[in-house]
XYZ file of C-alpha atoms in Angstrom:
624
model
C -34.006 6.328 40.784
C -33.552 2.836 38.683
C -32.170 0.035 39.430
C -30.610 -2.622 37.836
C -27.848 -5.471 38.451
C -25.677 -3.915 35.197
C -24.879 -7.764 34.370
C -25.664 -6.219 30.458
C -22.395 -5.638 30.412
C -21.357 -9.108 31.522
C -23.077 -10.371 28.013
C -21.520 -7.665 25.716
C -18.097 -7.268 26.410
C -17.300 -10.278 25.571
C -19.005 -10.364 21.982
C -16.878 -6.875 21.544
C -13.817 -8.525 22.395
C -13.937 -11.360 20.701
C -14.964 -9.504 17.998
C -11.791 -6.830 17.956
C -9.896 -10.386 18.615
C -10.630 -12.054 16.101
C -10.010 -9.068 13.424
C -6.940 -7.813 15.223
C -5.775 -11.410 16.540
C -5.234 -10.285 19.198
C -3.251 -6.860 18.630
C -4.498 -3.423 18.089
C -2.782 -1.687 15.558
C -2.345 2.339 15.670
C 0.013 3.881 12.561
C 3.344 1.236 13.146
C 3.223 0.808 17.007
C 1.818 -2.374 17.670
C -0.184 -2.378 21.439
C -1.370 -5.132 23.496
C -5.002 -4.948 24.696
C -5.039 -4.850 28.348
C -8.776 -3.220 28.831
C -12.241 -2.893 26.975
C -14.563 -0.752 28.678
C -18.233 -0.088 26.989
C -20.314 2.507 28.301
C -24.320 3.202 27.752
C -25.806 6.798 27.185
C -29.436 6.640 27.366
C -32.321 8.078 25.113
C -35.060 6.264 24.025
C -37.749 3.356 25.210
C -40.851 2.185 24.322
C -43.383 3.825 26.157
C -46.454 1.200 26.713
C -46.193 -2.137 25.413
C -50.003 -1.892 24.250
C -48.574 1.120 22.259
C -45.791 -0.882 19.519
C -47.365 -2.647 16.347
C -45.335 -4.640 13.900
C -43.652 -2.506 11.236
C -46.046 -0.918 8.858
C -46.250 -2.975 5.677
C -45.552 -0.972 3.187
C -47.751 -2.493 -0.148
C -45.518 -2.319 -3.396
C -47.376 -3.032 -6.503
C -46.509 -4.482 -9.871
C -49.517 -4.125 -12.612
C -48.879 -6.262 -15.886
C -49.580 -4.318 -19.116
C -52.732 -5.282 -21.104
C -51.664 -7.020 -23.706
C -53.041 -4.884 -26.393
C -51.155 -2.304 -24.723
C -47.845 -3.968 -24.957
C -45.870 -2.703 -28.120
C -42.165 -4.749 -29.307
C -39.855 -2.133 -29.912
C -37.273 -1.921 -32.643
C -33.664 -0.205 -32.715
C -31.238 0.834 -35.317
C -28.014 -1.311 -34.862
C -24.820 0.385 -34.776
C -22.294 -0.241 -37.081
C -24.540 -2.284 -38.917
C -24.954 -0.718 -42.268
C -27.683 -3.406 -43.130
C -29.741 -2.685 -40.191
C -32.086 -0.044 -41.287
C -33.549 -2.629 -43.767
C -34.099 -5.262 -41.068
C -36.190 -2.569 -38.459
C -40.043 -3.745 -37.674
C -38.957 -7.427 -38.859
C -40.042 -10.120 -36.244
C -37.309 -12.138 -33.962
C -37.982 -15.157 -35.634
C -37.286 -13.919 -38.795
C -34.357 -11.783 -38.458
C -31.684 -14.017 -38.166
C -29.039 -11.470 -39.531
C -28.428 -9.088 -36.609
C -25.260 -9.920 -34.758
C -24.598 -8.520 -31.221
C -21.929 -7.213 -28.679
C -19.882 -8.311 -25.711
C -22.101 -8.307 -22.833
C -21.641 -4.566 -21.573
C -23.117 -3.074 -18.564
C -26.455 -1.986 -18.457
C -27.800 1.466 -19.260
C -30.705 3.188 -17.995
C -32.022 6.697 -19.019
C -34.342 8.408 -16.866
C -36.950 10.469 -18.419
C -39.241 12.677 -15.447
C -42.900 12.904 -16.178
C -44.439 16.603 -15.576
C -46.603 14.989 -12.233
C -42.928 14.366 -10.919
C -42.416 18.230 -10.336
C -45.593 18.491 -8.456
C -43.687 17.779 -5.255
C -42.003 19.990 -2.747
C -38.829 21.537 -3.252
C -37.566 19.286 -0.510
C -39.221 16.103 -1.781
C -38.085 16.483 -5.423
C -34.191 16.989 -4.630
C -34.358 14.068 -2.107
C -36.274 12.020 -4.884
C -34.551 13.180 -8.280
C -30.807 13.966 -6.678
C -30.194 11.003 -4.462
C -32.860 8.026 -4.498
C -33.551 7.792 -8.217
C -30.036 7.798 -9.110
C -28.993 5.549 -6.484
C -31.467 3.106 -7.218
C -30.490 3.281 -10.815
C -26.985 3.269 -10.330
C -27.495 -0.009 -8.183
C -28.437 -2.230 -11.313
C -26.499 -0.643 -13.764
C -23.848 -1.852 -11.665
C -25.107 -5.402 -10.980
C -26.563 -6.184 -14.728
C -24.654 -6.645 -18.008
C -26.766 -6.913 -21.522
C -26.199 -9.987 -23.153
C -27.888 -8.501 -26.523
C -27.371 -4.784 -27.284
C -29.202 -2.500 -29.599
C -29.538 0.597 -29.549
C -30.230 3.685 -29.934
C -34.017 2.895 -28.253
C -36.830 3.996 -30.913
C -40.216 2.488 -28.642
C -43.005 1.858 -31.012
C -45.973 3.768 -31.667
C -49.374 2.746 -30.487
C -52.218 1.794 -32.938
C -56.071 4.050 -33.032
C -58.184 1.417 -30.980
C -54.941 -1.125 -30.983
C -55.495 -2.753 -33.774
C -52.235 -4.213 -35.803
C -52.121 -6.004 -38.934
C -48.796 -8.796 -40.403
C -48.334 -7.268 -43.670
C -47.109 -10.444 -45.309
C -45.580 -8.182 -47.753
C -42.624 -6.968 -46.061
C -42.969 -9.188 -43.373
C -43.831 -6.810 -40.715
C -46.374 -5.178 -37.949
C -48.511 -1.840 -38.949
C -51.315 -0.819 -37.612
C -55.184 -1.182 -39.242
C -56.145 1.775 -39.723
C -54.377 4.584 -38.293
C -51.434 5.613 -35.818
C -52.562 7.028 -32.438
C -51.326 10.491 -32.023
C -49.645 9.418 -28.481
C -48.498 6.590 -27.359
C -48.137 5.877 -23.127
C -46.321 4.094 -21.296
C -48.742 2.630 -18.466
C -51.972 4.460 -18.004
C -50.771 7.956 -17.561
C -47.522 8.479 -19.170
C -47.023 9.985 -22.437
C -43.858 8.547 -24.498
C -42.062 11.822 -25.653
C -42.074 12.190 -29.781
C -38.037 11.969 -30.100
C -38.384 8.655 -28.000
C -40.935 7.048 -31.408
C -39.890 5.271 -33.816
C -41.928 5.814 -37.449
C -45.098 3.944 -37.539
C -46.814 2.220 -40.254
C -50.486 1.610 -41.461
C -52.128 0.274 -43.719
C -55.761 1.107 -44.973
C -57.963 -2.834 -46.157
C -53.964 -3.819 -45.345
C -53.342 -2.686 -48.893
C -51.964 0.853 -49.278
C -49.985 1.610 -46.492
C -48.336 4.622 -45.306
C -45.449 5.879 -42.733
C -46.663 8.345 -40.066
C -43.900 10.384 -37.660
C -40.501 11.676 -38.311
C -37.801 9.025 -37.210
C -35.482 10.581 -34.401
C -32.163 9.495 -33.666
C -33.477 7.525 -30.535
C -32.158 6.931 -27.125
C -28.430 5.646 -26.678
C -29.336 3.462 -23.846
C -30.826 -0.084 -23.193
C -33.861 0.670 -21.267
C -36.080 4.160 -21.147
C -37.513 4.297 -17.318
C -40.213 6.904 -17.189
C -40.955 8.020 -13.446
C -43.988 9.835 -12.608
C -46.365 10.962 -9.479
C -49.687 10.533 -10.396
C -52.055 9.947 -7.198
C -53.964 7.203 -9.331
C -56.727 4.686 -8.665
C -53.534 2.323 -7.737
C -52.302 4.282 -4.974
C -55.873 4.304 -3.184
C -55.115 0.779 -2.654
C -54.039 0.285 1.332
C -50.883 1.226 2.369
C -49.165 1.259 -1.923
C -46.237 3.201 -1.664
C -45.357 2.647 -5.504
C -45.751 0.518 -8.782
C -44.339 -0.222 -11.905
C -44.256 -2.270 -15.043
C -42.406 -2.829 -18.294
C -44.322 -1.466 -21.544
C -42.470 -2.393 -24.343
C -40.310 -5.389 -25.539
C -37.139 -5.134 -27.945
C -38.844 -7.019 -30.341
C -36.221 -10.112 -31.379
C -34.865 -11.301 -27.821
C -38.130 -10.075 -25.753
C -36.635 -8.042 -23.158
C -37.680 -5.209 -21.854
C -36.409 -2.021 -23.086
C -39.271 0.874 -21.869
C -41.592 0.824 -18.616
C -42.304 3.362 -15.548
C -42.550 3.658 -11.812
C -45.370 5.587 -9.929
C -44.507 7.018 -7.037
C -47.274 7.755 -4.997
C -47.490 11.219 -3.680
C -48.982 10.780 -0.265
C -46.386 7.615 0.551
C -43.189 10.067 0.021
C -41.607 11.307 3.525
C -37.862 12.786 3.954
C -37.537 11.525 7.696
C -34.083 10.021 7.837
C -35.620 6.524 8.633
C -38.031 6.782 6.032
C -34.884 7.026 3.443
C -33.605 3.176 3.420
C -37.284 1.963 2.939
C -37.880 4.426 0.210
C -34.908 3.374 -1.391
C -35.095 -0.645 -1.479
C -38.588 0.446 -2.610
C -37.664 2.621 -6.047
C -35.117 -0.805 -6.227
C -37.561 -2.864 -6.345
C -39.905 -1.290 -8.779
C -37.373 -1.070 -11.089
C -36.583 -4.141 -11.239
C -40.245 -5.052 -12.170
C -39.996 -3.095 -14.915
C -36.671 -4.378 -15.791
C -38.481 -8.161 -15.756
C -38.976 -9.520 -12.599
C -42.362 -10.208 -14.029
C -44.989 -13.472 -14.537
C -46.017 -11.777 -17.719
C -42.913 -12.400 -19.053
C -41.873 -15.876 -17.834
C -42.942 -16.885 -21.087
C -40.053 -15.157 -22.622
C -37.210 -16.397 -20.878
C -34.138 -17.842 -23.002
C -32.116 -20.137 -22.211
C -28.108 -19.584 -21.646
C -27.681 -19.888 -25.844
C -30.481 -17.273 -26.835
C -33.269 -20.127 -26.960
C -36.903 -20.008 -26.191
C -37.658 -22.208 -23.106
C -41.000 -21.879 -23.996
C -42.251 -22.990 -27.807
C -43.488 -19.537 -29.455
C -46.344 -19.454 -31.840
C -44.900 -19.594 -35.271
C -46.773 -16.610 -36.985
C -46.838 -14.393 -34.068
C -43.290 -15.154 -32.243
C -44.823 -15.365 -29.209
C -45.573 -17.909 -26.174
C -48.934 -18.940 -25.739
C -51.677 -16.132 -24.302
C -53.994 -16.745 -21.583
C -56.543 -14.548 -21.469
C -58.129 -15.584 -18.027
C -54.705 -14.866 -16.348
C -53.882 -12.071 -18.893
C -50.698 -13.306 -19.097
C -48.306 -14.716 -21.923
C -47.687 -18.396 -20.563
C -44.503 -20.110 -19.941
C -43.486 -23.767 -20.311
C -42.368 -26.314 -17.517
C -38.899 -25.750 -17.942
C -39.808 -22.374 -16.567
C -42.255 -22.972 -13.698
C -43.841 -25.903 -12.622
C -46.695 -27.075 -9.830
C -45.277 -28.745 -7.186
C -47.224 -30.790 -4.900
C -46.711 -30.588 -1.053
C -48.526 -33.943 0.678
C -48.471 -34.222 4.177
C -48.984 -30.157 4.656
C -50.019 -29.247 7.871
C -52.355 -26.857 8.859
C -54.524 -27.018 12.457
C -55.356 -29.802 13.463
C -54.875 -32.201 10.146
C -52.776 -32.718 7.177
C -53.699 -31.650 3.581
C -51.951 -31.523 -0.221
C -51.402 -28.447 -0.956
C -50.065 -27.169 -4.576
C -47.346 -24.723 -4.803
C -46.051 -22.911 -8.016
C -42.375 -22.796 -8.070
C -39.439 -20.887 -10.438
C -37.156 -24.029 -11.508
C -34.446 -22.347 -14.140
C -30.925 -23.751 -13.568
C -29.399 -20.534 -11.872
C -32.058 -19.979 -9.517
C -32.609 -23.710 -8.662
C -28.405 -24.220 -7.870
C -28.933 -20.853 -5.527
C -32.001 -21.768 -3.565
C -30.851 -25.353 -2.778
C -27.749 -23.598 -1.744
C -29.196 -21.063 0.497
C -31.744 -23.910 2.035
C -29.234 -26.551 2.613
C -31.753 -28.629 0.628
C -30.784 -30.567 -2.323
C -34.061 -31.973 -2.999
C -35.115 -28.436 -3.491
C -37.595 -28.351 -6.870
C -36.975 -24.314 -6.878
C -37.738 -21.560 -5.732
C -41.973 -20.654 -4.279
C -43.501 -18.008 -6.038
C -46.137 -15.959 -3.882
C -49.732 -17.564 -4.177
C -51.647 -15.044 -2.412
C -52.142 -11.270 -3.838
C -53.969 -10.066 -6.859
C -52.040 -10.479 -10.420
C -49.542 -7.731 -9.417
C -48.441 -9.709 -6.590
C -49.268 -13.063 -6.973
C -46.865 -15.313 -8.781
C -44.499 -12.253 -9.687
C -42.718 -12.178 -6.679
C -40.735 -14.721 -4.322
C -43.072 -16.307 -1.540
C -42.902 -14.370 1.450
C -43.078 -17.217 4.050
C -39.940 -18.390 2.503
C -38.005 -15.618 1.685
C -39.278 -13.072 3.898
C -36.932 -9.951 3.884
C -35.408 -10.484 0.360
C -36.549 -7.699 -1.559
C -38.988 -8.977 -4.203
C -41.086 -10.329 -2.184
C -44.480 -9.089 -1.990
C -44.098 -6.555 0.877
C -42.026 -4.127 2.593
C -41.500 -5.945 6.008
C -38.083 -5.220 7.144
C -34.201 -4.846 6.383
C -34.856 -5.864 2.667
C -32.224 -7.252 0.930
C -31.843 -8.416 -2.977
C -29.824 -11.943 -2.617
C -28.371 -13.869 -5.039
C -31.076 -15.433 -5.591
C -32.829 -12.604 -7.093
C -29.560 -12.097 -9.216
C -29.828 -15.704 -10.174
C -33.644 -14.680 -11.431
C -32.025 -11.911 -13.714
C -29.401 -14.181 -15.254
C -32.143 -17.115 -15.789
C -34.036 -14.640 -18.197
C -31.622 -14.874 -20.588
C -30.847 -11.187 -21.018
C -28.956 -10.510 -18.752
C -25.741 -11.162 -16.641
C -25.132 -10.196 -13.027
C -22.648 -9.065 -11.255
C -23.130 -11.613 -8.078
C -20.636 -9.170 -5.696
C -23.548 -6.484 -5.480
C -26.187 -8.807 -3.923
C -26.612 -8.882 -0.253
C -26.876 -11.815 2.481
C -30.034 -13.031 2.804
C -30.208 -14.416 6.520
C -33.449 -15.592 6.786
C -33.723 -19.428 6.533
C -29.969 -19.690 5.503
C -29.077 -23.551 5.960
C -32.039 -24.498 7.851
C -32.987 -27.412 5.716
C -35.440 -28.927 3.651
C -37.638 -29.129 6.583
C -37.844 -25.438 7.119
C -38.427 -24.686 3.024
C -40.918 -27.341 2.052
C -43.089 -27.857 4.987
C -45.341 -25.680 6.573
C -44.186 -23.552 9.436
C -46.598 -25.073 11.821
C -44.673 -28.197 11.038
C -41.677 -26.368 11.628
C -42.799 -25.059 14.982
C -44.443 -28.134 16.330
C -40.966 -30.236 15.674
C -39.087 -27.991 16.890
C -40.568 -27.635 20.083
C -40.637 -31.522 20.424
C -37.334 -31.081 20.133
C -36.780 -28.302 22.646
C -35.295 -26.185 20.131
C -35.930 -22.631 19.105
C -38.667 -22.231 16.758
C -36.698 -19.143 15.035
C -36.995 -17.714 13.200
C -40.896 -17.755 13.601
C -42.465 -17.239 17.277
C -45.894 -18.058 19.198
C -46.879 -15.169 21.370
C -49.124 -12.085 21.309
C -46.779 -9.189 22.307
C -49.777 -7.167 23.794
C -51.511 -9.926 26.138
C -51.642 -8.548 29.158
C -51.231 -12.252 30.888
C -48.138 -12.530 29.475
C -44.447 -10.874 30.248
C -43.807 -9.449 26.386
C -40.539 -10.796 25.170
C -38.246 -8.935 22.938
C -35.490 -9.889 21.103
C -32.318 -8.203 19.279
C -31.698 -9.033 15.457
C -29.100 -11.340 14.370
C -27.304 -7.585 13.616
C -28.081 -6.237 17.075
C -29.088 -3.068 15.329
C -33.057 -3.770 15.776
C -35.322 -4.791 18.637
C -37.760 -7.458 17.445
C -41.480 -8.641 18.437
C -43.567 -11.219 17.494
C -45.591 -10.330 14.993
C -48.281 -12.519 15.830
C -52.205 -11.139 16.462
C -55.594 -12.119 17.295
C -57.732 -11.566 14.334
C -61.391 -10.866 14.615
C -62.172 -13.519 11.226
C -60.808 -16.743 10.730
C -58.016 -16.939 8.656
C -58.759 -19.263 5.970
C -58.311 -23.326 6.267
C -55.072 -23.375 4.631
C -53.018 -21.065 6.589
C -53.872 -21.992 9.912
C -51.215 -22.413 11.821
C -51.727 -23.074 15.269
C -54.098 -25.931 16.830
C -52.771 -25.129 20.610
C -50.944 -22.105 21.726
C -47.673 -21.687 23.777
C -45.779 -19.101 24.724
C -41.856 -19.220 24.890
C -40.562 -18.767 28.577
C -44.166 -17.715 30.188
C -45.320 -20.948 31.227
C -47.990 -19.175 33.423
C -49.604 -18.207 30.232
C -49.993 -21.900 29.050
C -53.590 -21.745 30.310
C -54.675 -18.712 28.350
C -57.276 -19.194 25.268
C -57.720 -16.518 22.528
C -61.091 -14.663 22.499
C -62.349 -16.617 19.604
C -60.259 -19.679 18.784
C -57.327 -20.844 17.158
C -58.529 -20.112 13.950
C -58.109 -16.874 14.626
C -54.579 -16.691 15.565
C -51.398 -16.089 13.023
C -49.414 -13.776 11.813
C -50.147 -10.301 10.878
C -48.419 -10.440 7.283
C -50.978 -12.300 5.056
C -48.431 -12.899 2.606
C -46.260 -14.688 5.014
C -49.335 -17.455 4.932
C -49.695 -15.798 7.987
C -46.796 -17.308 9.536
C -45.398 -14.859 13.292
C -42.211 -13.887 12.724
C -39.982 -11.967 14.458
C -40.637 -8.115 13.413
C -38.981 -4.757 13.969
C -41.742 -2.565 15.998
C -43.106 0.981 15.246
C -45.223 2.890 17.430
C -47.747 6.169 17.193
C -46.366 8.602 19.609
C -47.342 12.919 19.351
C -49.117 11.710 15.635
C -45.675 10.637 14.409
C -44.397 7.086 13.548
C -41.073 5.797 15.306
C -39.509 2.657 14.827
C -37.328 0.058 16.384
C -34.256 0.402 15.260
C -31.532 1.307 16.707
C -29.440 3.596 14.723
C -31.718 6.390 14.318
C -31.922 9.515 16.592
C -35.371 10.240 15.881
C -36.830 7.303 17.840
C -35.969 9.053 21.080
C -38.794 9.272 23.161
C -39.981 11.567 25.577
C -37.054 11.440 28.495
C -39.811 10.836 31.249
C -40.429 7.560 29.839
C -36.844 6.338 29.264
C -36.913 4.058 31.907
C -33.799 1.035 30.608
C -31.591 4.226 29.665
C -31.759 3.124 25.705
C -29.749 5.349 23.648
C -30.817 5.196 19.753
C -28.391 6.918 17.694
C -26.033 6.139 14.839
C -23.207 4.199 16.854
C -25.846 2.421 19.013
C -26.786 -1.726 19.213
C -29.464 -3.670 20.605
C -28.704 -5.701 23.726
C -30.157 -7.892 26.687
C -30.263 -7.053 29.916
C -30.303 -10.217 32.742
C -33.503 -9.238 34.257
C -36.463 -6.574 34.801
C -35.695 -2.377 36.160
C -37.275 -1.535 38.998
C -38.309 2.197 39.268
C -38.418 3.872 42.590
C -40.892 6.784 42.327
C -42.035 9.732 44.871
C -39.296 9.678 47.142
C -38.459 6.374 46.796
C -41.856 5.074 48.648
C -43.270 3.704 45.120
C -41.587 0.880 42.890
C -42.406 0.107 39.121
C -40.948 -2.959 37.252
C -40.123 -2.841 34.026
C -40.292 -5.832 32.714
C -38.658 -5.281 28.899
C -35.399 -6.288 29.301
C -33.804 -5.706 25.429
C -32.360 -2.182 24.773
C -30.683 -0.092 22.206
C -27.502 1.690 23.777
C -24.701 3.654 22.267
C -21.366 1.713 22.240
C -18.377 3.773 23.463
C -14.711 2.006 24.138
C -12.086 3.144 26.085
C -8.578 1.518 25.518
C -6.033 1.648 28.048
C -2.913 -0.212 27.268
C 0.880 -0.209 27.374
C 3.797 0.279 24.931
């Protein structure tokens, strides 16, 4: 038997009604008979619940890796120009040379997809899922958001060099190799570039007599070659890397990329249904790494007239190298330090520096988003290894947009991503196929350029709501664990925050006190070790507790918190709110704890979670 006052319903009919209101003013419309709405009725069907509140984790985070090409590794492509009768003459002929070529309307982008052999090592099951659906729809996504500003094509990728060594032959102004053309050329580590995808290669012997090696093909009639393979490499050993990527080779007189690969990593792959959206934002993602959403290639952006922003070396074309970072610089028009003074952390205040993205686009879009127009940019992650750090958006900041460093939740690719793309200089975007990036939408300057323990400790001497970060270990067992509902009500949220067993280092401490929301018996509580030890369990987030989507190990299978898949049902013994997850169902609070009565009514259990996912069902009854 459970009990419970049913005042749920007192908080969600009227966000149901107001909501059919407002699109219907009023009026509910069926064929050309207009009705008045007399009665909304919404009725619950129960499935799931979370079983033991020890039992839920935040939401795996799912690692996605970008690896930058050695340079040596990095060829500049070449393509034959259409319609351009001239153009065969001009092939292997630097972009500071070639001033001749001439180029079309922005069109939309093309991408053709060539499988590696590894690819059709997978299950039946896995490879349609993969190569029928995901692939496609990932590609189809940003051939429908990106034009080309500068066509040419068909494709012909260059060939590598035997132990990578090129030669300028002065003569004819142009790149061959020193001694002798590799048989195969890769893209990556593993992938071997097809022969009809080569263009002819030229060495030179004592960069005298020099000779053409490889039959030239008609290339590939699209702007950029995306090789996909599923090796289980040294890469995917890394914790929890579901995928990576890069670009490998460079159209040679504008920079950008027109060849580069995605790994998929075999073990990550799963068909569950709530495995799919993950597994696509995922291939999205990657792509777009190897589309240029890079650091190493910063250094090549152009400005909105075809321009260098940063100065290129005269005799090689190309930005400055640094070979600590292994990465072709770029200029301060590009990114720039930033420093923070004043940055809290603990118990004191330091300076900290901060790299940020400050191109025109993406600068007008972040102060937008922020509500900050003394916004410098847009923070690029500091933490990571090369793959991560500085190539993707700072997770603190930008949390669920989806080029940040890790797979949290809900990822979404905002305009300030398409902003990114446009700022390159190759490309423009289609701004109508980005998605709403809620997280820190118009909360000021004090939210995006201070640290979030200043943003928690003024907003509770405010008495406001330190959303959309939180304070409280979910899994203390002196403390009531408080959910919440997304701002989409189709997730239940906890606080992401742990306990770790290390201190977390200086400059991402965020907490000098602790306090729990609402559980004011728990204001006396210490952590096992101290405050050092308490933040966040996303490192990237500068380990920052935010409210997360939950999964949970239950019969050696993951389930998760949200609400609109079947498969987290649990076991029906344990459904104890009478959640239903399913495809029509929302997350909503209840007014207070269940109580359970138990062998004949002589036992009672309280319940104490008091958010739910239930299936919404309406029932109109009204008049003509």
């Amino acid at each position: 038997m459970i009990e419970n006052n049913y005042r749920a319903f007192d908080q969600i009919a009227p966000i149901l009604i107001t909501d059919l209101f407002e699109r219907h003013n009023g009026l509910l419309v069926f064929g050309s008979i207009m009705v008045e709405l007399k009665l909304l009725i919404v009725s619950f069907i129960a499935l799931y619940s979370f079983a033991q509140i020890i039992e839920c984790l935040p939401v795996r985070k799912k690692k996605i890796c970008h690896f930058l090409p050695e340079n040596e590794k990095l060829l500049f492509s070449n393509f034959k120009r259409r319609n351009h009768p001239r153009s065969k003459n001009y092939r292997h002929i630097p972009f500071y040379i070639n001033k001749e070529l001439s180029y079309d309307e922005p069109t939309n982008l093309i991408i053709h997809t060539h499988y590696d052999k590894s690819f059709y090592d997978f299950p039946s099951n896995i490879l349609k899922l993969y190569k029928d659906y995901l692939i496609p729809e990932a590609i189809k996504y940003w051939e429908n958001s990106l034009k080309v500003k500068y066509r040419y094509f068909p494709i012909l990728l260059g060939r590598s060099c035997v132990n990578l060594q090129l030669v300028f032959d002065d003569s004819t102004k142009s790149v061959a190799c020193e001694t002798d053309c590799s048989e195969t050329t890769k893209c990556g580590d593993y992938i071997t570039i097809p022969e009809e995808h080569l263009d002819t290669c030229k060495y030179c012997v004592n960069n005298k007599s020099c000779t053409n090696r490889g039959k030239q093909k008609g290339g590939i009639k699209a702007d950029f070659i995306l090789y996909i393979s599923a090796i289980d490499s040294r890469h995917c050993n890394a914790s929890n890397t579901v995928a990576f990527a890069s670009y490998c080779q460079l159209e040679s007189k504008y920079n950008r990329p027109v060849g580069g690969y995605v790994n998929i990593c075999p073990h990550s792959v799963s068909t569950k249904k709530s495995d799919i959206d993950p597994a696509l934002a995922t291939l999205k993602h990657e792509i777009l790494h190897a589309l240029g959403f890079s650091a190493g290639l910063f250094g090549f952006f152009l400005d909105a007239n075809g321009n260098p922003l940063t100065e290129r070396n005269p005799s090689t074309g190309k930005p400055p190298f640094n070979t600590k970072t292994n990465m072709y610089e770029a200029s301060s028009r590009v990114v720039q330090n930033v420093k923070r003074s004043n940055w809290k952390i603990g118990n004191k205040r330091i300076t900290r520096n901060i790299k940020m993205l400050i191109t025109p686009k993406v600068l007008a879009e972040v102060r937008k988003h922020f509500n900050c127009s003394t916004l410098e940019g847009a923070e690029l992650e500091d933490q990571g290894d090369i793959g991560t750090r500085l190539t993707h958006w700072e997770k603190r900041v930008f949390e669920n947009e989806a080029m940040t460093g890790t797979y949290t939740q809900n990822s979404v690719f905002s305009k300030i991503t398409f902003a990114f793309l446009e700022d390159t200089g190759w490309y423009i975007a289609n701004y109508s196929m980005a998605e709403e990036l809620r997280w820190g939408s118009n909360l000021g300057c004090d939210f995006v350029k201070k640290s979030c323990k200043s943003w928690m400790d003024s907003r509770r001497e405010k008495n406001l709501s330190i959303q959309p970060f939180c304070d409280y270990i979910p899994a203390n067992e002196n403390v009531n664990t408080k959910y919440e509902c997304n701002e989409q009500r189709d997730a239940v949220l906890l606080c992401n925050m742990v306990e770790y067993s290390h201190e977390i280092p200086t400059i991402y401490r965020n907490f000098d006190s602790y306090y729990h929301q609402n559980h004011s018996h728990a204001k006396n509580w210490l952590p096992r070790y101290s405050f050092s030890h308490l933040g966040g369990s996303v490192a990237l987030a500068d380990y920052c507790p935010f409210m997360q989507q939950v999964s949970w190990s239950m019969n050696n299978e993951i389930r998760d918190s949200r609400c609109i898949y079947e498969e987290n049902s649990p076991d029906k013994s344990k459904n104890y709110i009478l959640e239903n997850y399913g495809s029509k169902s929302k997350c909503f609070s209840h007014s207070r704890s269940w109580l359970i009565y138990t062998n004949e009514c002589t036992s009672r259990i309280t319940v104490s979670k008091t958010i739910g996912c239930y299936q919404v069902i309406f029932y109109f009854l009204f008049k003509i």
